[in-house]
XYZ file of C-alpha atoms in Angstrom:
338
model
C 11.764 -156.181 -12.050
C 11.368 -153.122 -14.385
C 9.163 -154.156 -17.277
C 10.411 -153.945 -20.890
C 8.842 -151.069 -23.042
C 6.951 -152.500 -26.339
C 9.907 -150.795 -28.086
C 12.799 -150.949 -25.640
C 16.087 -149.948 -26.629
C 18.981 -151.527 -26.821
C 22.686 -151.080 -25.979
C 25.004 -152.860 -27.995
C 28.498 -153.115 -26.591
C 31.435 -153.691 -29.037
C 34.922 -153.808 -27.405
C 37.656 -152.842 -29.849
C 41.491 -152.184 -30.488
C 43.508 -151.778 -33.508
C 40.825 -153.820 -35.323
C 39.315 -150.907 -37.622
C 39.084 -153.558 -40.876
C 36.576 -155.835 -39.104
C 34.984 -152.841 -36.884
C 34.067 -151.449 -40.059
C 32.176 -154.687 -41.312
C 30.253 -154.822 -38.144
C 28.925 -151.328 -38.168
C 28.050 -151.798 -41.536
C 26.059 -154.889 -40.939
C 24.286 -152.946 -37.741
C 23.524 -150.033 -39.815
C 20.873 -152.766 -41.721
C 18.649 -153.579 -38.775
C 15.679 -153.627 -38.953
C 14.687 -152.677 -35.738
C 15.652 -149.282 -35.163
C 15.268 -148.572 -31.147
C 19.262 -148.815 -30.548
C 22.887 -147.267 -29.773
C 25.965 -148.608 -30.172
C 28.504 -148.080 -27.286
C 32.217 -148.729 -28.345
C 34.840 -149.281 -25.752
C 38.344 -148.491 -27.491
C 41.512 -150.270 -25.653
C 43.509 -147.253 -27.193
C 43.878 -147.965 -30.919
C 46.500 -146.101 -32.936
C 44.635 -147.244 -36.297
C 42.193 -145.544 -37.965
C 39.595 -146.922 -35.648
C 38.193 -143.106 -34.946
C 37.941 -142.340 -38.381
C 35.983 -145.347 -38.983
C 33.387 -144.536 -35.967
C 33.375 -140.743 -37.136
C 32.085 -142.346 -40.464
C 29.297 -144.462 -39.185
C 28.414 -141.991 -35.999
C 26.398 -140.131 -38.991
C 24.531 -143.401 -39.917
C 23.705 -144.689 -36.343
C 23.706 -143.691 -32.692
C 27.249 -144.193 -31.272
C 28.633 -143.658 -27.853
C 32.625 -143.828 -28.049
C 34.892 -143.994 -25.172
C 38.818 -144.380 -23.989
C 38.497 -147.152 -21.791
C 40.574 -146.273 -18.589
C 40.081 -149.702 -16.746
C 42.046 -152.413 -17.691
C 41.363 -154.959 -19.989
C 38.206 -156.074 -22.031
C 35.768 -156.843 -18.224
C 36.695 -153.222 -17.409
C 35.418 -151.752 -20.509
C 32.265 -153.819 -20.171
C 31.749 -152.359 -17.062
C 31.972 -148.567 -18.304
C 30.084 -149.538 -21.186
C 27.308 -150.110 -18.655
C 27.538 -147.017 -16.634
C 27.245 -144.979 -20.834
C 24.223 -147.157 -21.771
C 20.766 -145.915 -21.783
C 19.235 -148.822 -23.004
C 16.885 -151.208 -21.605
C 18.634 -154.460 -23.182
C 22.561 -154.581 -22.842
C 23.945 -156.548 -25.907
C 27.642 -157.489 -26.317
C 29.235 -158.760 -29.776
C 33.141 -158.710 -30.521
C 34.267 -156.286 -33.336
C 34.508 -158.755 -35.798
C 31.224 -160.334 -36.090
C 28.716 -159.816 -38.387
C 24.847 -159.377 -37.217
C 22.033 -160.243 -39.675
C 19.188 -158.147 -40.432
C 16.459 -159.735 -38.046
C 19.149 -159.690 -34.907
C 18.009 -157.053 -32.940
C 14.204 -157.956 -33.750
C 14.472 -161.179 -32.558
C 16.205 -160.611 -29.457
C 13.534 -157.641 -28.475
C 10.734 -160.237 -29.696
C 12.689 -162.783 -27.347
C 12.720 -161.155 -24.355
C 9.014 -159.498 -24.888
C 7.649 -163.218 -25.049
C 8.194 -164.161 -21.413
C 9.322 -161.466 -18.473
C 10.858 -164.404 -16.978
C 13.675 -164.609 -19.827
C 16.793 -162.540 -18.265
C 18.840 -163.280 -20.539
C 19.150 -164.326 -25.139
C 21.914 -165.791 -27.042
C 22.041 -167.360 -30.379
C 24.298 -168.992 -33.170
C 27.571 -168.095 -32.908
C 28.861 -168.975 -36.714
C 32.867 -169.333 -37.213
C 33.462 -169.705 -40.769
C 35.808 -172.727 -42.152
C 38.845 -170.841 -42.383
C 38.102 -169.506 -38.693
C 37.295 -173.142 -37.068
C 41.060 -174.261 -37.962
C 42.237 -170.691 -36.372
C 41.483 -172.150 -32.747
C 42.868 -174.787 -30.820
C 39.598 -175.477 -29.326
C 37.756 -176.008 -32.680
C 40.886 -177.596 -34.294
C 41.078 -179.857 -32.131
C 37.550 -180.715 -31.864
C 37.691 -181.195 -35.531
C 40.477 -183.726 -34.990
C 38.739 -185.457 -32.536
C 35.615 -186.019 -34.769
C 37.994 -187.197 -37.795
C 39.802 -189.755 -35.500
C 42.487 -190.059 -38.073
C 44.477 -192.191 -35.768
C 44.293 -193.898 -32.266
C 45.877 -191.000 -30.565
C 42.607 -188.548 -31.853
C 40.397 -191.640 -31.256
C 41.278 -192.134 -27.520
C 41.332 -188.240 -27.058
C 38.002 -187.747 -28.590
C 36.222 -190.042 -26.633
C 37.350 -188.833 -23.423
C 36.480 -185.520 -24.255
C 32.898 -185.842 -25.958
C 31.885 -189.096 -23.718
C 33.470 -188.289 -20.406
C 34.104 -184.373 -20.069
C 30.893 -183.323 -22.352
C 28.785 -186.662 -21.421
C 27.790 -187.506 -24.891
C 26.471 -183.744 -25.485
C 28.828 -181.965 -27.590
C 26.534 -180.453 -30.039
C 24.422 -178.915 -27.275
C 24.227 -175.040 -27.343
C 26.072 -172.796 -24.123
C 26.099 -175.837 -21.675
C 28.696 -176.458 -19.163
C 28.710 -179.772 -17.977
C 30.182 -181.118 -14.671
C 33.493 -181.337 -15.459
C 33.452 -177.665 -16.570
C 33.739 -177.934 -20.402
C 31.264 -176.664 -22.261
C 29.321 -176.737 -25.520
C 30.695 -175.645 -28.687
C 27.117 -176.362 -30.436
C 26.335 -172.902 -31.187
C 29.329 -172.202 -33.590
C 28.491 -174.720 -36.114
C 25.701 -174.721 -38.868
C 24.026 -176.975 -36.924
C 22.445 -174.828 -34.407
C 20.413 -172.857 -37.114
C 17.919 -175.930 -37.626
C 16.381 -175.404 -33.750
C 13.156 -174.371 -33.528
C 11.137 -172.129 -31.205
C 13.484 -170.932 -28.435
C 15.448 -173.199 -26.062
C 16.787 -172.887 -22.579
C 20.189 -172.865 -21.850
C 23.127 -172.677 -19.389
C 24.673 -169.513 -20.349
C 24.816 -166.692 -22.937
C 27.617 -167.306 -25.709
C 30.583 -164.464 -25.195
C 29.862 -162.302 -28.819
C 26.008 -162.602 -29.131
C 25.252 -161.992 -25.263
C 22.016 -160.182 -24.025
C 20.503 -159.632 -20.961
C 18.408 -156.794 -19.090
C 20.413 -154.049 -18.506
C 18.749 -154.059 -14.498
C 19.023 -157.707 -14.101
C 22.847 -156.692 -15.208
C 23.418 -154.119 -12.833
C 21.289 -155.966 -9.826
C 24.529 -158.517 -9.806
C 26.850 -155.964 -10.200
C 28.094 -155.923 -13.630
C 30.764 -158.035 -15.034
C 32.967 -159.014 -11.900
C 36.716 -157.722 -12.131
C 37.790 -160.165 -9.724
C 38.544 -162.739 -12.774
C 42.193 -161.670 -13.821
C 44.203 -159.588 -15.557
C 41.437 -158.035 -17.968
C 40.837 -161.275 -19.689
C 37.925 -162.610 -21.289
C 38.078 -166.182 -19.848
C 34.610 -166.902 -17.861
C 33.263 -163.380 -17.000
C 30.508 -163.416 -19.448
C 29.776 -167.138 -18.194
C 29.948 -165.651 -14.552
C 27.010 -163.016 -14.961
C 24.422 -165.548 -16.527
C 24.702 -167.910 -14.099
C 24.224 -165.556 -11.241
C 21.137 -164.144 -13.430
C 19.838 -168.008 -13.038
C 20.233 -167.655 -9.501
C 18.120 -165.150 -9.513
C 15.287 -167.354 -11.247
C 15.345 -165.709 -14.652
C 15.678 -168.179 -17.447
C 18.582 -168.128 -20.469
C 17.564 -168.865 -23.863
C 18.812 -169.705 -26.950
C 17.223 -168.681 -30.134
C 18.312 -169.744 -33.462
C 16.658 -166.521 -35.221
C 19.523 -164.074 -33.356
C 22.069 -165.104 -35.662
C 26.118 -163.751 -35.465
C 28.436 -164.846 -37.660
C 31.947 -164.539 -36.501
C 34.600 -163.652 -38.133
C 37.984 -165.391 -36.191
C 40.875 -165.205 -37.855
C 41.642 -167.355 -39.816
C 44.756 -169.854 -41.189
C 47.197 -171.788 -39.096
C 46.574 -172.633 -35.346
C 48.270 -169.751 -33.387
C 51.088 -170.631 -31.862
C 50.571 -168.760 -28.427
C 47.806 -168.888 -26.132
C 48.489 -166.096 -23.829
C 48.568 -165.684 -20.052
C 48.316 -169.354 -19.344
C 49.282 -168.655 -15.254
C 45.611 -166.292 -15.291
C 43.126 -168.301 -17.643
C 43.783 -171.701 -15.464
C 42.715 -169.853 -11.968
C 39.495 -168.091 -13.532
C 38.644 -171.278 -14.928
C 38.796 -172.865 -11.712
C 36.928 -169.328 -9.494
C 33.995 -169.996 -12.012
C 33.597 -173.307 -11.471
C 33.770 -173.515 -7.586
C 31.748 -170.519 -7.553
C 29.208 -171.814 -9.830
C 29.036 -175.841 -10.443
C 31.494 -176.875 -7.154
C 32.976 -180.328 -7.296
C 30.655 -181.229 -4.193
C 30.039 -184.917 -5.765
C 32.105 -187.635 -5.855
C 31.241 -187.624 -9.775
C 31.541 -184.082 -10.053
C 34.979 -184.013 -8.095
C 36.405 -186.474 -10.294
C 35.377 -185.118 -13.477
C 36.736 -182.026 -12.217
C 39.802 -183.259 -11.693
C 40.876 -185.238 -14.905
C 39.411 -181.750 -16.744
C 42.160 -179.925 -14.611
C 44.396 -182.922 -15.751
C 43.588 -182.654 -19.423
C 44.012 -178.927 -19.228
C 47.107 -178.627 -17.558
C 48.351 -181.387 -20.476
C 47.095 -179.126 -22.821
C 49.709 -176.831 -21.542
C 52.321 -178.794 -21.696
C 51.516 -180.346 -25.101
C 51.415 -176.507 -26.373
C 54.856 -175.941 -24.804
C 56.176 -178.772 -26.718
C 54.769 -177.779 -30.172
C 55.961 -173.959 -29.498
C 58.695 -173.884 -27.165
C 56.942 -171.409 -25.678
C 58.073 -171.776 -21.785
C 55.153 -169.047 -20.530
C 52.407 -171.605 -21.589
C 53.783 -173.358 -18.739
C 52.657 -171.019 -16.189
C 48.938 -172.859 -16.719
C 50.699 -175.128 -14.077
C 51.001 -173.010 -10.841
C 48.339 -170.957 -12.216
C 46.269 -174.335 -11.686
C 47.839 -175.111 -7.971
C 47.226 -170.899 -7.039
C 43.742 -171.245 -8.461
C 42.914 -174.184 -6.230
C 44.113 -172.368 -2.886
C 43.140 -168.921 -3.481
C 39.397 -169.835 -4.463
C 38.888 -172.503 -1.922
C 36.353 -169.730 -0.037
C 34.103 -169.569 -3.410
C 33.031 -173.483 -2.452
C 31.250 -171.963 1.432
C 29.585 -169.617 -1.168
């Protein structure tokens, strides 16, 4: 393994499109670092804002590489984000977060404490207005209101059963495949020292850039450009490579989500269900009885999911989580021999 400098630099990623309001706020919070060893690299999914303008502006305050993507969707502008970065940390946050001060410092000061560390995450903070934006966190506020049976039942499934008793655990995935939502709550900020985890959380995600490109960068093969699973995928394949994950409280995002009502579409249902189910046979497996039947009332409760959404939106794509489920099952059957 290549050894990091004592001032390594770092490459922070920020996917973008049509977003130039919130890209704006997150250049502006990078431009108060105070480390100073880093470039920005901004993938732009063709915006027809002022999204240039904006980078223009802030390319005079700090080092930024800006680039067209030309492959498709946000994995395959991770992927030519790696082949622009010159940096000795690769560090991806969405365009709408918000970085504090101390971020970069304490993920350098992270990974300089142990060469064993591959990879450094932290809190993840969605605002109140931003937690009721979500299904996920709307309904996991539900769930912990138990205003009725219905949410009662439902709740303690899900926290007992599918996150065994766990849920305000930072980036775990647990045997049924669910995972943690610990690290975008308030919560998180009172851990202390730094704390291993499962996985690096999707818009505060750091790792070495050559532990990155020894497993090949972010792998296309999950579909149709979407995030769903492919920043899970390269952490756990950094694990298998006996590098440790850790989460430190001090590298703290907050996220920006927008917020309001609960939207009422969750797109591309048919392509998030089967790269759901290549991550987990690739990575956790069902190869328990325990583990198979957790697996399979998650698949259950997502494919519900589905159909509950259909019902509230009469939206009949959200319905294609269905065969996406059944294609998912058959087409990734190999990953298991893996």
């Amino acid at each position: 393994m290549t050894m990091i400098p004592n001032k390594p630099k770092v490459s922070v990623f920020i996917p973008t499109l049509n977003r130039a309001v919130s890209l704006k706020s997150c250049l502006e919070s990078i431009t108060r670092q105070e480390y100073n060893n880093f470039e920005v690299i901004i993938g732009d999914g063709g915006s027809t804002d002022n999204t240039e303008q904006i980078i223009n502006e802030y390319s005079k305050k700090i080092p930024i590489i800006y680039f067209r993507q030309t492959k498709e969707g946000i994995i395959g502008a991770a992927n030519e984000a790696i082949e622009e970065c010159t940096g000795d940390i690769f560090t991806r946050i969405d365009d709408d977060v918000i970085v504090t001060p101390i971020w970069l410092d304490s993920i350098v000061k992270t990974f300089q404490s142990d060469p064993k560390i591959g990879g450094v995450t932290g809190p993840t903070i969605i605002p109140e207005n931003g937690l009721n934006s979500r299904d996920l966190t709307f309904f996991n506020k539900k769930m912990k209101e138990k205003t009725n049976l219905f949410w009662r039942v439902l709740g303690n499934v899900y926290y007992n059963y599918f996150l065994e008793g766990k849920y305000d655990t930072v980036s775990k995935f647990f045997r049924s495949g669910a995972f943690s939502m610990g690290s975008n709550y308030p919560e998180c900020l009172k851990i202390e020292g730094l704390q291993e985890v499962d996985t690096l959380e999707a818009c505060n995600w750091s790792c070495r850039k050559n532990l990155l490109e020894n497993v090949g960068g972010f792998d296309e093969k999950f579909l149709k450009g979407l995030g769903d699973y492919h920043e899970a995928d390269v952490p756990f394949k950094i694990r298998k490579l006996g590098y440790k994950l850790v989460f430190n409280a001090k590298c703290k995002v907050v996220h920006n989500i927008g917020g309001g009502k609960v939207p009422s579409v969750r797109p591309r249902s048919y392509w998030r269900s089967q790269n759901f189910i290549l991550f987990y046979f690739r990575h956790i497996k069902p190869n328990t009885l325990d583990k198979f039947f957790r697996f399979s009332s998650y698949l259950i409760f997502i494919n519900a999911y589905w159909i509950y959404k259909f019902l509230t939106t009469r939206n009949l794509s959200l319905l294609m989580g269905i065969p996406g489920t059944f294609t998912g099952l058959i087409k990734y059957l190999p990953e298991l021999k893996s």
